[in-house]
Tab-separated table of C-alpha atoms and ligand atoms in Angstrom:
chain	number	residue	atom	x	y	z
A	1	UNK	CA	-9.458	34.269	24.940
A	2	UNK	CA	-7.291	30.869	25.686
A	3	UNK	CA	-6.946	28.308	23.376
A	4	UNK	CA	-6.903	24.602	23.542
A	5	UNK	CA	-6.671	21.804	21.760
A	6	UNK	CA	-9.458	18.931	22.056
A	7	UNK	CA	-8.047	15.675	20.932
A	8	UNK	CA	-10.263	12.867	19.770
A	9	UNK	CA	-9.497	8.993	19.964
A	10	UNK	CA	-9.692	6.984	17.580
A	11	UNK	CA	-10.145	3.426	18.586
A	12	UNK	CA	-9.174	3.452	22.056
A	13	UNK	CA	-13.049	3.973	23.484
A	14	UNK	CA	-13.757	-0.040	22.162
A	15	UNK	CA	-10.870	-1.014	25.164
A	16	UNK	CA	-13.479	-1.754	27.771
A	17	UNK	CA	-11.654	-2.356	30.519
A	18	UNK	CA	-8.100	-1.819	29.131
A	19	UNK	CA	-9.000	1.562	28.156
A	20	UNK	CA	-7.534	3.694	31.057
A	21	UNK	CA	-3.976	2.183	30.204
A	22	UNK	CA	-4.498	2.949	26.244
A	23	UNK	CA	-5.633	6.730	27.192
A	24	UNK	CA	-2.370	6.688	29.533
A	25	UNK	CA	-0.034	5.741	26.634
A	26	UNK	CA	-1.813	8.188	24.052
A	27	UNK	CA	-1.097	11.312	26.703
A	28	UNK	CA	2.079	10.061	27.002
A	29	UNK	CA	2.912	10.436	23.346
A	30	UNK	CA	1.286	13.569	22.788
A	31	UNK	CA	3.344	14.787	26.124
A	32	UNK	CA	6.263	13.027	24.439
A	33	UNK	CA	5.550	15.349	20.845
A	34	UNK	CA	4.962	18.819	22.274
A	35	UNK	CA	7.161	18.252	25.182
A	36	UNK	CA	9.532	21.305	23.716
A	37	UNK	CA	6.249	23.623	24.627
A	38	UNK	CA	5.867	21.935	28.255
A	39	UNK	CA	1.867	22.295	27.586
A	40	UNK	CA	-0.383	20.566	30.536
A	41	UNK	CA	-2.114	17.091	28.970
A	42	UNK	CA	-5.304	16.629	30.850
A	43	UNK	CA	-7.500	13.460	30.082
A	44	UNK	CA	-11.416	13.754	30.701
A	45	UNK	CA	-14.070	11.773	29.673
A	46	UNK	CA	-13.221	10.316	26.555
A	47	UNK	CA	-11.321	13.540	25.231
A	48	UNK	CA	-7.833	14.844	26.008
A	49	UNK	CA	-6.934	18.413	26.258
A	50	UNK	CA	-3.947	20.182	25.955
A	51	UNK	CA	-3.555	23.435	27.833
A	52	UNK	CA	-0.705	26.018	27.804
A	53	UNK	CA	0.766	26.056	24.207
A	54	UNK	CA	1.856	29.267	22.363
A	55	UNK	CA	-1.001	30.718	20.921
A	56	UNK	CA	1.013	31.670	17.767
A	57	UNK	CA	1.951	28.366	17.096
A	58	UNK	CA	-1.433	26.572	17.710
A	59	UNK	CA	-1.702	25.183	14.434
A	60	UNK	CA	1.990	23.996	14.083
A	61	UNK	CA	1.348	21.793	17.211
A	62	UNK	CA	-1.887	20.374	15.858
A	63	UNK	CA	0.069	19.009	12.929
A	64	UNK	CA	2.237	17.190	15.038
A	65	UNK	CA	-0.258	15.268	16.470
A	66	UNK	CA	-1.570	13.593	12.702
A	67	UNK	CA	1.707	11.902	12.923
A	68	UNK	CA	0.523	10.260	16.598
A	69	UNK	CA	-1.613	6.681	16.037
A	70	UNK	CA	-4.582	6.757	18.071
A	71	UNK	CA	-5.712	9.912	17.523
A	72	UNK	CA	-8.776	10.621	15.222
A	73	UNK	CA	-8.679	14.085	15.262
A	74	UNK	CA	-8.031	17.346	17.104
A	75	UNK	CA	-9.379	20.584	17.428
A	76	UNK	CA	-7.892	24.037	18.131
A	77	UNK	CA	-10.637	25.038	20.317
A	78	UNK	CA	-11.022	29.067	22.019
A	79	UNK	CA	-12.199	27.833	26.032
A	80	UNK	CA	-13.651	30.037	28.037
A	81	UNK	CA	-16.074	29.736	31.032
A	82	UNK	CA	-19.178	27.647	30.953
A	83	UNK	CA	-21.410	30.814	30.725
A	84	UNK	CA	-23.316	31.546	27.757
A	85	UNK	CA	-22.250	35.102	27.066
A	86	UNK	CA	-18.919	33.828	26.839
A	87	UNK	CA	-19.296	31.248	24.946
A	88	UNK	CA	-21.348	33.278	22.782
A	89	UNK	CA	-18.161	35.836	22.659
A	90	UNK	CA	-15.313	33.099	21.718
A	91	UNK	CA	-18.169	31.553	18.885
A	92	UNK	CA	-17.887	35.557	17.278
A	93	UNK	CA	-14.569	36.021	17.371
A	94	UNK	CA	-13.998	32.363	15.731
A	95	UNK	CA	-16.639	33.120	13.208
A	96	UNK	CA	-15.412	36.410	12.062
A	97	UNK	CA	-12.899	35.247	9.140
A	98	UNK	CA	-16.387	33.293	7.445
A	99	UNK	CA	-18.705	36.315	7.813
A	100	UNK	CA	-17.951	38.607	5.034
A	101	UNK	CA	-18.202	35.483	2.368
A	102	UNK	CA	-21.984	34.718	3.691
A	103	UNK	CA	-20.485	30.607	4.625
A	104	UNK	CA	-23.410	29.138	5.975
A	105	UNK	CA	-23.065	27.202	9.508
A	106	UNK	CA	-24.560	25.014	11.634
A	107	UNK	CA	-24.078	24.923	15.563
A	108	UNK	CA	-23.044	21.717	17.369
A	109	UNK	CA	-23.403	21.089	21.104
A	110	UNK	CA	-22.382	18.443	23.664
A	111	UNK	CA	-22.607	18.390	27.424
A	112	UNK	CA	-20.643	16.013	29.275
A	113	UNK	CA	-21.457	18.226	32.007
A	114	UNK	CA	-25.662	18.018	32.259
A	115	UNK	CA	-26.062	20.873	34.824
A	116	UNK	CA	-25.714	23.667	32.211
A	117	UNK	CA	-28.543	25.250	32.067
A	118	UNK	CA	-29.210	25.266	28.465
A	119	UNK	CA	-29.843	22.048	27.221
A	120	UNK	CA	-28.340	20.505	23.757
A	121	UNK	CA	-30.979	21.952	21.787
A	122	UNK	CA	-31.889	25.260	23.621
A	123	UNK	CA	-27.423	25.787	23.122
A	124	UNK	CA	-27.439	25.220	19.141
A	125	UNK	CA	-30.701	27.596	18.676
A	126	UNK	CA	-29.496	30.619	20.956
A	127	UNK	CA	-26.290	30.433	19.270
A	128	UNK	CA	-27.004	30.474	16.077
A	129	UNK	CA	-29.363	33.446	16.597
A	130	UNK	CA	-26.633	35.063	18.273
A	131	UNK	CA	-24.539	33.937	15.459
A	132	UNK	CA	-26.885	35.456	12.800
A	133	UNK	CA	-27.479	38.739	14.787
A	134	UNK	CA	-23.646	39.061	14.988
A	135	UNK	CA	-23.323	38.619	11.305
A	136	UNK	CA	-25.843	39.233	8.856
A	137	UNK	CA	-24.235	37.853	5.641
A	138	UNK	CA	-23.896	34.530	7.834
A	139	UNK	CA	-26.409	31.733	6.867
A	140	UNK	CA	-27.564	28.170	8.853
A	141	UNK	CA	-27.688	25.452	6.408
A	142	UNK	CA	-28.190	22.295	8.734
A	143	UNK	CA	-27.686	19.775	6.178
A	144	UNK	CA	-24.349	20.673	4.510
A	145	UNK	CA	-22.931	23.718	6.634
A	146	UNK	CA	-19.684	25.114	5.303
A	147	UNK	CA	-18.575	25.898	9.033
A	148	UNK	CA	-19.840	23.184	12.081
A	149	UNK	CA	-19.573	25.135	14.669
A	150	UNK	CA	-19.653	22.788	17.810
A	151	UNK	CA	-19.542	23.855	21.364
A	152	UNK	CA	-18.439	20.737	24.136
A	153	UNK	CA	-19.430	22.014	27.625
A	154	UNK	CA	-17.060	20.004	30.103
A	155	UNK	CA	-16.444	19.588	33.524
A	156	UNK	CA	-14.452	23.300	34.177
A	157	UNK	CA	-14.640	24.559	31.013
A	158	UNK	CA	-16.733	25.498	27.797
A	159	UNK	CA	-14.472	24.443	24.278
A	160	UNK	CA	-15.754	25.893	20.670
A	161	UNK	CA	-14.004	25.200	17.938
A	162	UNK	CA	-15.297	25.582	13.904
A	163	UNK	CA	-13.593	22.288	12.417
A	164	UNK	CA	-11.208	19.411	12.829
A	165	UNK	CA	-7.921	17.903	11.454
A	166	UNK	CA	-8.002	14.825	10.872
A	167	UNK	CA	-5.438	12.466	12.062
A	168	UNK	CA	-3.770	9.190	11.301
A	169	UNK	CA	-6.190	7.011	13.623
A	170	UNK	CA	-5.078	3.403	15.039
A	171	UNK	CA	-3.973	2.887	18.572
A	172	UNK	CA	-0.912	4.285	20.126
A	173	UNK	CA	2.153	2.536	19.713
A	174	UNK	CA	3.598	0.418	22.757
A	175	UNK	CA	0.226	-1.059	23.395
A	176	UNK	CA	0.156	-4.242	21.226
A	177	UNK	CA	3.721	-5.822	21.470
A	178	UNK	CA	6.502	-5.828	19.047
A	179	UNK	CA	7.162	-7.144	15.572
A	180	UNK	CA	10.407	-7.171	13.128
A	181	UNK	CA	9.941	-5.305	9.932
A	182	UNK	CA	11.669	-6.794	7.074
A	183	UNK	CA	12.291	-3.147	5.607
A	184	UNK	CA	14.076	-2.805	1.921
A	185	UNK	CA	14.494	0.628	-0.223
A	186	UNK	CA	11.496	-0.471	-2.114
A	187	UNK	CA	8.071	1.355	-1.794
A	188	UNK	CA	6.093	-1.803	0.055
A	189	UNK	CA	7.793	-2.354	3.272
A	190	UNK	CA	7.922	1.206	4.607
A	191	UNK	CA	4.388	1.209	4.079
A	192	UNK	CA	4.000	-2.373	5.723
A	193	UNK	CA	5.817	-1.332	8.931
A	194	UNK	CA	3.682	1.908	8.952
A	195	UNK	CA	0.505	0.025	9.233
A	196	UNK	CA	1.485	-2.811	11.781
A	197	UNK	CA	2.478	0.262	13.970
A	198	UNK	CA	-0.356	1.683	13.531
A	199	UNK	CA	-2.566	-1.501	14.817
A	200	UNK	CA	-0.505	-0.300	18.417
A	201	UNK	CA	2.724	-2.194	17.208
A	202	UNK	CA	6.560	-0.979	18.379
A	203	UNK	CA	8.554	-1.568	15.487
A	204	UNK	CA	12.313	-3.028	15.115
A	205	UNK	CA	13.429	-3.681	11.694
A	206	UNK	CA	15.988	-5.861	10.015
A	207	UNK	CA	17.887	-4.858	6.554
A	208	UNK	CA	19.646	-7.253	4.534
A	209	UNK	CA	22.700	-5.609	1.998
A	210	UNK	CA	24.805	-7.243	-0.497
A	211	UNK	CA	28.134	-4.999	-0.090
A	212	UNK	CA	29.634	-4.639	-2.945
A	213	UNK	CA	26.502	-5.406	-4.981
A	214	UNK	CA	24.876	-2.873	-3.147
A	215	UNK	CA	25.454	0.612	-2.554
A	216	UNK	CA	26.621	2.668	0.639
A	217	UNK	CA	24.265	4.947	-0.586
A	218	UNK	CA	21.136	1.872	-0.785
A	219	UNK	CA	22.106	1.154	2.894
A	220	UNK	CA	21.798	4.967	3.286
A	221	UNK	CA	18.458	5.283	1.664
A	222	UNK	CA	17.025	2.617	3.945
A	223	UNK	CA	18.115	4.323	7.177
A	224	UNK	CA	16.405	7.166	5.771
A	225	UNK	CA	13.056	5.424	4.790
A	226	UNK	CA	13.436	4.120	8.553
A	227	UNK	CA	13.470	7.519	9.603
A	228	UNK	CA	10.615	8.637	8.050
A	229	UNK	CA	8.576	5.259	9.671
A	230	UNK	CA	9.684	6.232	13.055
A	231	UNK	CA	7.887	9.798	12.851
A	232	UNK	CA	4.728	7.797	12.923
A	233	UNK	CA	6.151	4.774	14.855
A	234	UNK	CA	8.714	6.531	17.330
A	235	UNK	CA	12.298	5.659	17.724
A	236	UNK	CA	13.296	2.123	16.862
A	237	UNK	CA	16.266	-0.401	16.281
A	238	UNK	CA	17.619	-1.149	12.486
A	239	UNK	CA	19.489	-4.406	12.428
A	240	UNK	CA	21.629	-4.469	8.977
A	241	UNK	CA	22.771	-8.112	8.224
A	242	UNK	CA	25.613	-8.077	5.825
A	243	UNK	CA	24.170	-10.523	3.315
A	244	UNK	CA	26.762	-11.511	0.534
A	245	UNK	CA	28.128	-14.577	1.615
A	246	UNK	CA	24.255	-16.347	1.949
A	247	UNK	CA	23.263	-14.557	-1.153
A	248	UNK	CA	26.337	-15.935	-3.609
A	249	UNK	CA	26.222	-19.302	-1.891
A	250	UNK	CA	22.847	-19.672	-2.817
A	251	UNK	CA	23.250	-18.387	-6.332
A	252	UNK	CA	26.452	-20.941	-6.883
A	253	UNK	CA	25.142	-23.772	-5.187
A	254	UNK	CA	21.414	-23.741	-5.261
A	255	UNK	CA	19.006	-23.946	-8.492
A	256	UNK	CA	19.060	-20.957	-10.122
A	257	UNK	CA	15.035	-20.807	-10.490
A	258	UNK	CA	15.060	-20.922	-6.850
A	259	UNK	CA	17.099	-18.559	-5.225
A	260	UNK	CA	14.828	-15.970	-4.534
A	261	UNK	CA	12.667	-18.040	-2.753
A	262	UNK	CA	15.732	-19.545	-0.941
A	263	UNK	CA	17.008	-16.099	0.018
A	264	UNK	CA	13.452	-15.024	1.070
A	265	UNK	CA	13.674	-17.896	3.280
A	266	UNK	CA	17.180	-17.040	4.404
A	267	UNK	CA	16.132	-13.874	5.240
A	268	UNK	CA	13.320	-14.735	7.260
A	269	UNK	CA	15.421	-16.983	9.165
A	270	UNK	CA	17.731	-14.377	10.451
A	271	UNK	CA	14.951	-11.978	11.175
A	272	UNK	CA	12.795	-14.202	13.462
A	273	UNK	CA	16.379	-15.086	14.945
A	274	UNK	CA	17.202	-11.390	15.831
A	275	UNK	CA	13.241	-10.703	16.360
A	276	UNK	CA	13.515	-13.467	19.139
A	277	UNK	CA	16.497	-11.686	20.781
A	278	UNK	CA	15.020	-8.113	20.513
A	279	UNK	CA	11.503	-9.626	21.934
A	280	UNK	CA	9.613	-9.065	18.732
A	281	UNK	CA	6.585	-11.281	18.511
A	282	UNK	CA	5.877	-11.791	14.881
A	283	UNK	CA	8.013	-10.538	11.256
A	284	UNK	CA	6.668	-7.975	9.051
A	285	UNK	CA	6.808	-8.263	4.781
A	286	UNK	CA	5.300	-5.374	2.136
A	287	UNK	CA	4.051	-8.458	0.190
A	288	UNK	CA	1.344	-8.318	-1.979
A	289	UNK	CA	-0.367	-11.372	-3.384
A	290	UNK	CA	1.235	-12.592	-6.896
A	291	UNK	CA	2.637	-8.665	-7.049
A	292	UNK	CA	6.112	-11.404	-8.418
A	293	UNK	CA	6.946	-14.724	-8.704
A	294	UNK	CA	7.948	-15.114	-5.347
A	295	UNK	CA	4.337	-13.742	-3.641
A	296	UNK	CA	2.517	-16.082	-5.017
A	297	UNK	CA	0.548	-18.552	-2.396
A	298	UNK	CA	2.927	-21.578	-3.165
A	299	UNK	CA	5.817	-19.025	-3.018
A	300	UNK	CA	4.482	-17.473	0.636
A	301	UNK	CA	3.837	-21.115	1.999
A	302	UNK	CA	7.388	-21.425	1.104
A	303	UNK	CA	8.775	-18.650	3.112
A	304	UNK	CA	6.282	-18.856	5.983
A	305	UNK	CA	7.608	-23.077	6.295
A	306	UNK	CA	11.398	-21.347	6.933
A	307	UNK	CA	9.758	-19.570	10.283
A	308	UNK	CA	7.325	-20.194	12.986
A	309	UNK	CA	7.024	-16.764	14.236
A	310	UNK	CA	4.016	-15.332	12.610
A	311	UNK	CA	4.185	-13.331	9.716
A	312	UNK	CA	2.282	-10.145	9.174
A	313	UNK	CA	1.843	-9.032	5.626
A	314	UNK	CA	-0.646	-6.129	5.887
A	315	UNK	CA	0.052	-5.229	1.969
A	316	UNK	CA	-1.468	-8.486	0.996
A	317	UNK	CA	-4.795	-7.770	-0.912
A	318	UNK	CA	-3.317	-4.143	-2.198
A	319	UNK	CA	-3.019	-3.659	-5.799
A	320	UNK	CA	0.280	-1.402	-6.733
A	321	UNK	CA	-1.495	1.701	-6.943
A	322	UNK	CA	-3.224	2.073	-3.725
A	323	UNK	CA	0.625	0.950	-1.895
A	324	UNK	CA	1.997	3.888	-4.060
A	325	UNK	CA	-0.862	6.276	-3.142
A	326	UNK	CA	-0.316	5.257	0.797
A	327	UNK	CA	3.226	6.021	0.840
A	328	UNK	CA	2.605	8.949	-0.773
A	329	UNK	CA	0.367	9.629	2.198
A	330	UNK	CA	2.790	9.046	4.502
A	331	UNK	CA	5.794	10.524	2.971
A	332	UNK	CA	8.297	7.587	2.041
A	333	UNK	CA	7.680	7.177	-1.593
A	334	UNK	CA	9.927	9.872	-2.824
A	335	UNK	CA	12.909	8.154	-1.241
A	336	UNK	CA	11.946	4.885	-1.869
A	337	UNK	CA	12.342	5.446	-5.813
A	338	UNK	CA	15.570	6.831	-5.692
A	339	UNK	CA	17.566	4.427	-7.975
A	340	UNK	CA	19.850	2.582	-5.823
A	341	UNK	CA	19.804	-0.899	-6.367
A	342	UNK	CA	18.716	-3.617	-3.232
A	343	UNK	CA	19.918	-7.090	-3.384
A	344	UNK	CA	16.816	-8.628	-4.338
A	345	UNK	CA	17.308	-6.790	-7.558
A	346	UNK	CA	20.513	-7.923	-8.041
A	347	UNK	CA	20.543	-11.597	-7.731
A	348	UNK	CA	17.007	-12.546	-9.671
A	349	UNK	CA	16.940	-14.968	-11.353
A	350	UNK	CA	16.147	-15.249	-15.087
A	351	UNK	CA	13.703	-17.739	-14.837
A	352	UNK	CA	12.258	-18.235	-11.042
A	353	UNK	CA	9.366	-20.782	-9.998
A	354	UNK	CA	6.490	-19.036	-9.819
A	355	UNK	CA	5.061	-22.296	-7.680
A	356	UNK	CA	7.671	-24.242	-5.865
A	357	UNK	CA	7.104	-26.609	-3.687
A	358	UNK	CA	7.838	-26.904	0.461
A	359	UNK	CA	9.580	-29.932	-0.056
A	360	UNK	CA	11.469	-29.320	-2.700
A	361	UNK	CA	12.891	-26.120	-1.105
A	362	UNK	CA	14.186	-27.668	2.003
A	363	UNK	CA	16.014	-29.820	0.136
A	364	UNK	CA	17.581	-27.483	-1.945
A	365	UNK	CA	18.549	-25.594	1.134
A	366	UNK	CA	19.936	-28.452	2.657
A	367	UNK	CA	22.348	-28.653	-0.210
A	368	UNK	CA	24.290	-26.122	1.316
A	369	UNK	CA	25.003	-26.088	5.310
A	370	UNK	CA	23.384	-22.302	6.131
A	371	UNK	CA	23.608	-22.360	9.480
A	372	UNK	CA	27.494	-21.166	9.914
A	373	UNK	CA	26.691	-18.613	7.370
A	374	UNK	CA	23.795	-16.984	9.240
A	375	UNK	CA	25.693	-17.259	12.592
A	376	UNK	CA	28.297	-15.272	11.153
A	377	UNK	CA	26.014	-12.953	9.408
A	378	UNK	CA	24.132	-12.436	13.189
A	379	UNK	CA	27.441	-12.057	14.496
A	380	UNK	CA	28.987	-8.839	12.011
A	381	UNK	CA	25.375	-7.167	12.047
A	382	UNK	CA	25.074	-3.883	12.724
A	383	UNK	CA	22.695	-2.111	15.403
A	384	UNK	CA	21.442	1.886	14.837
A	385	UNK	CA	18.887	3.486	16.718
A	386	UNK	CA	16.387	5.048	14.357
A	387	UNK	CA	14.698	8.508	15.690
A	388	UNK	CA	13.553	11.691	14.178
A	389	UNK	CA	13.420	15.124	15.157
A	390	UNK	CA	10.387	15.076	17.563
A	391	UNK	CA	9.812	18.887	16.917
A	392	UNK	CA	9.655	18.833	12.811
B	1	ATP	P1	9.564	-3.744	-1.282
B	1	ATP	O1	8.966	-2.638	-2.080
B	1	ATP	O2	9.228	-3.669	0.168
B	1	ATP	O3	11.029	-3.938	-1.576
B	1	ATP	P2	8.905	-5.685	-3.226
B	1	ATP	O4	7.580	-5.645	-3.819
B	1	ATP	O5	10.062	-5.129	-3.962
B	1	ATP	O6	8.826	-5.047	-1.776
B	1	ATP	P3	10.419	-8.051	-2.792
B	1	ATP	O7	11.654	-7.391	-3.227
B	1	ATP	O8	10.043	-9.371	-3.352
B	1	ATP	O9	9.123	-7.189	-2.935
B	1	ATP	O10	10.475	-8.207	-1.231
B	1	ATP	C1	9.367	-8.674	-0.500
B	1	ATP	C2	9.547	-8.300	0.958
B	1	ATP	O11	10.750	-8.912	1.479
B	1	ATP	C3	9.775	-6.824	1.150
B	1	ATP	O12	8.552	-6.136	1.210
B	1	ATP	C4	10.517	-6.799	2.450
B	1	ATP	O13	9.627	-6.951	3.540
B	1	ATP	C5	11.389	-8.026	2.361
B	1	ATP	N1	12.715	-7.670	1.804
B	1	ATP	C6	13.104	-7.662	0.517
B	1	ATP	N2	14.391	-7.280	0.401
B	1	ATP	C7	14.838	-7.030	1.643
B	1	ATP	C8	16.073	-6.591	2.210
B	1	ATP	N3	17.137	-6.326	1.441
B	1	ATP	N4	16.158	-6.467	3.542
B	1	ATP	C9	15.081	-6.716	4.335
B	1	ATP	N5	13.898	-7.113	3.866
B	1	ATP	C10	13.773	-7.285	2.547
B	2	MG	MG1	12.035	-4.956	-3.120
């Protein structure tokens, strides 16, 4: 018996008339992520298949794919001929490891191809009979079966399968422009850029560090959080802006309640600078609405005014917890609380306005002259490419 597996989309089928070129990109990724396995990707009517893997390593290569956006789940699926007898063969042999617990089951069936003789309904009663004659501790519950048992009769081939792991969803990346991530080594950005790339998004990202108030090792921890957004988002550029002459200009000549705000502003200056070079369309923050003084409204009015790219913050309406519990999910949190220190940390100040005004700020910033500064902060920053081991 062969094996298969059936990817579902996730979003992709509301593309009308772009969808073709959204399917394209998907098989290209999942091409892209078993590519050491050479398997043959073959799209069909709203599913894709993937032929020719290692059968001892089926379920390795499904778990690859939860890592692709666009994908809402797949299926390692025994195919076999569009015949009943075989069909009823490959639904045994996947239903022996349930028997000898008595699981109850239910039996699922689609035709995308309506010239099978059975129909929908005649498919899900014969099989379970043959099913329950197979196995007599086996039981149909059709309201909450332990096993679904579906069967998808395609064009060429018949596909059964007993369940489905689910995937990370979205749209595949490359198919709705580019945007800068503002990434630090805290928990919220990681998590930011993850789900702007997974709305279709190709990522660059920008870091700002404060040598010698921060670390090698902080610079270090931030190409590694970068690392583990590209499994999701795929390879990527990491500008890192060397940051210390802006950041103790603004702390000597600026008012001290102010200089986050300012250096927020700073910062987002430089981004949309390098995101306008790189072609990025719009900046990317992990704020959260009044998560600190300077995400509060007033505070984000005053840091959108420094830019006129638009800013995505998807993070805004999350409480703390449910950030935490995502990058958990998606496997950046344990690096982002190692205890390195970033140079927001470093330079706050003891008493910061919680609601400062848009005037007020550009005329603090115009105290200084910034624009040298950030020219030669563009000019020493540093460009890695940020990719992954396709195959872990
Ligand atoms: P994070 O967990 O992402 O650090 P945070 O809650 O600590 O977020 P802030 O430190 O106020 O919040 O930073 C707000 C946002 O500004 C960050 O989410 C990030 O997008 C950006 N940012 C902060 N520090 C840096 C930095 N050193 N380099 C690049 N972007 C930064
Ligand atoms: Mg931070």
């Amino acid at each position: 018996m062969n094996s298969a597996l059936v990817v579902k989309y996730a979003e992709i089928h509301l593309k009308g008339l772009n969808r073709p070129y959204f399917e394209r990109k998907l098989v290209e990724k999942i091409e892209e992520v078993l590519s050491d396995a050479h398997p043959r990707v073959v799209r069909e009517q709203g599913r894709i298949f993937v032929y020719d893997l290692p059968e001892e390593n089926m379920d390795e290569y499904a778990k690859r794919l939860q890592k692709v956006f666009g994908i809402h789940s797949v299926c390692i699926a025994a195919c076999c001929e569009k015949d009943f007898g075989e069909i009823t063969k490959a639904a045994i042999a996947l239903m022996a490891p349930y028997a000898k617990d008595g699981a109850t089951f239910k039996v699922f069936a689609r035709r995308a191809d309506k010239r099978f003789p059975l129909t929908s309904e005649q498919l899900c009663r014969e099989l379970g009979h043959e099913l329950l004659t197979a196995y007599e501790n086996l039981k149909v519950d059709v309201h909450c079966p332990k096993v679904p048992v579906t069967v998808e009769i395609r064009q060429d081939l018949a596909f059964v399968y007993t369940g489905e792991l689910p995937c990370a969803g979205g749209m595949p990346v490359g198919t709705n422009g580019k945007a800068m991530l503002l990434i630090s080594g805290g928990i919220d950005s990681p998590v930011a850029g993850y789900m702007i790339a997974k709305r279709g998004v190709s990522l660059a990202a920008v870091h700002f560090y404060s040598y010698p108030y921060t670390s090698e090792r902080a610079r270090d921890k931030v190409v590694e959080l970068a690392k583990i957004v590209s499994q999701y988002a795929g390879s990527f550029d990491l500008y890192l802006v060397p940051f210390t002459e802006i950041q103790t200009t603004i702390y000597d000549k600026c008012p001290s309640s102010e200089t986050t705000v300012l250096m927020r502003r700073l910062m987002m200056k430089i981004a949309e600078r390098i995101a306008k070079d790189c072609g990025a369309q719009a900046l990317i923050t992990g704020e959260s609405l009044g998560q600190v003084a300077s995400q509060t409204i007033e505070s984000l009015a005053v840091t959108n005014d420094a830019v006129d790219m638009p800013v995505f913050r998807p993070l805004i309406g999350f409480d703390k917890e449910e950030i935490i519990d995502r990058a958990q999910r998606i496997g950046t949190f344990e690096t982002s609380i190692l205890p390195y220190e970033d140079c927001c940390t470093v330079f706050v100040p003891q008493h910061p306005v919680t609601r400062p005004s848009v005037q007020k700020l550009r005329e603090s910033e115009a105290l200084v002259d910034f624009e040298p500064l950030m020219d030669t902060a563009i000019r020493n920053t540093e460009v890695m490419t940020i990719s992954h081991n396709l195959f872990d």
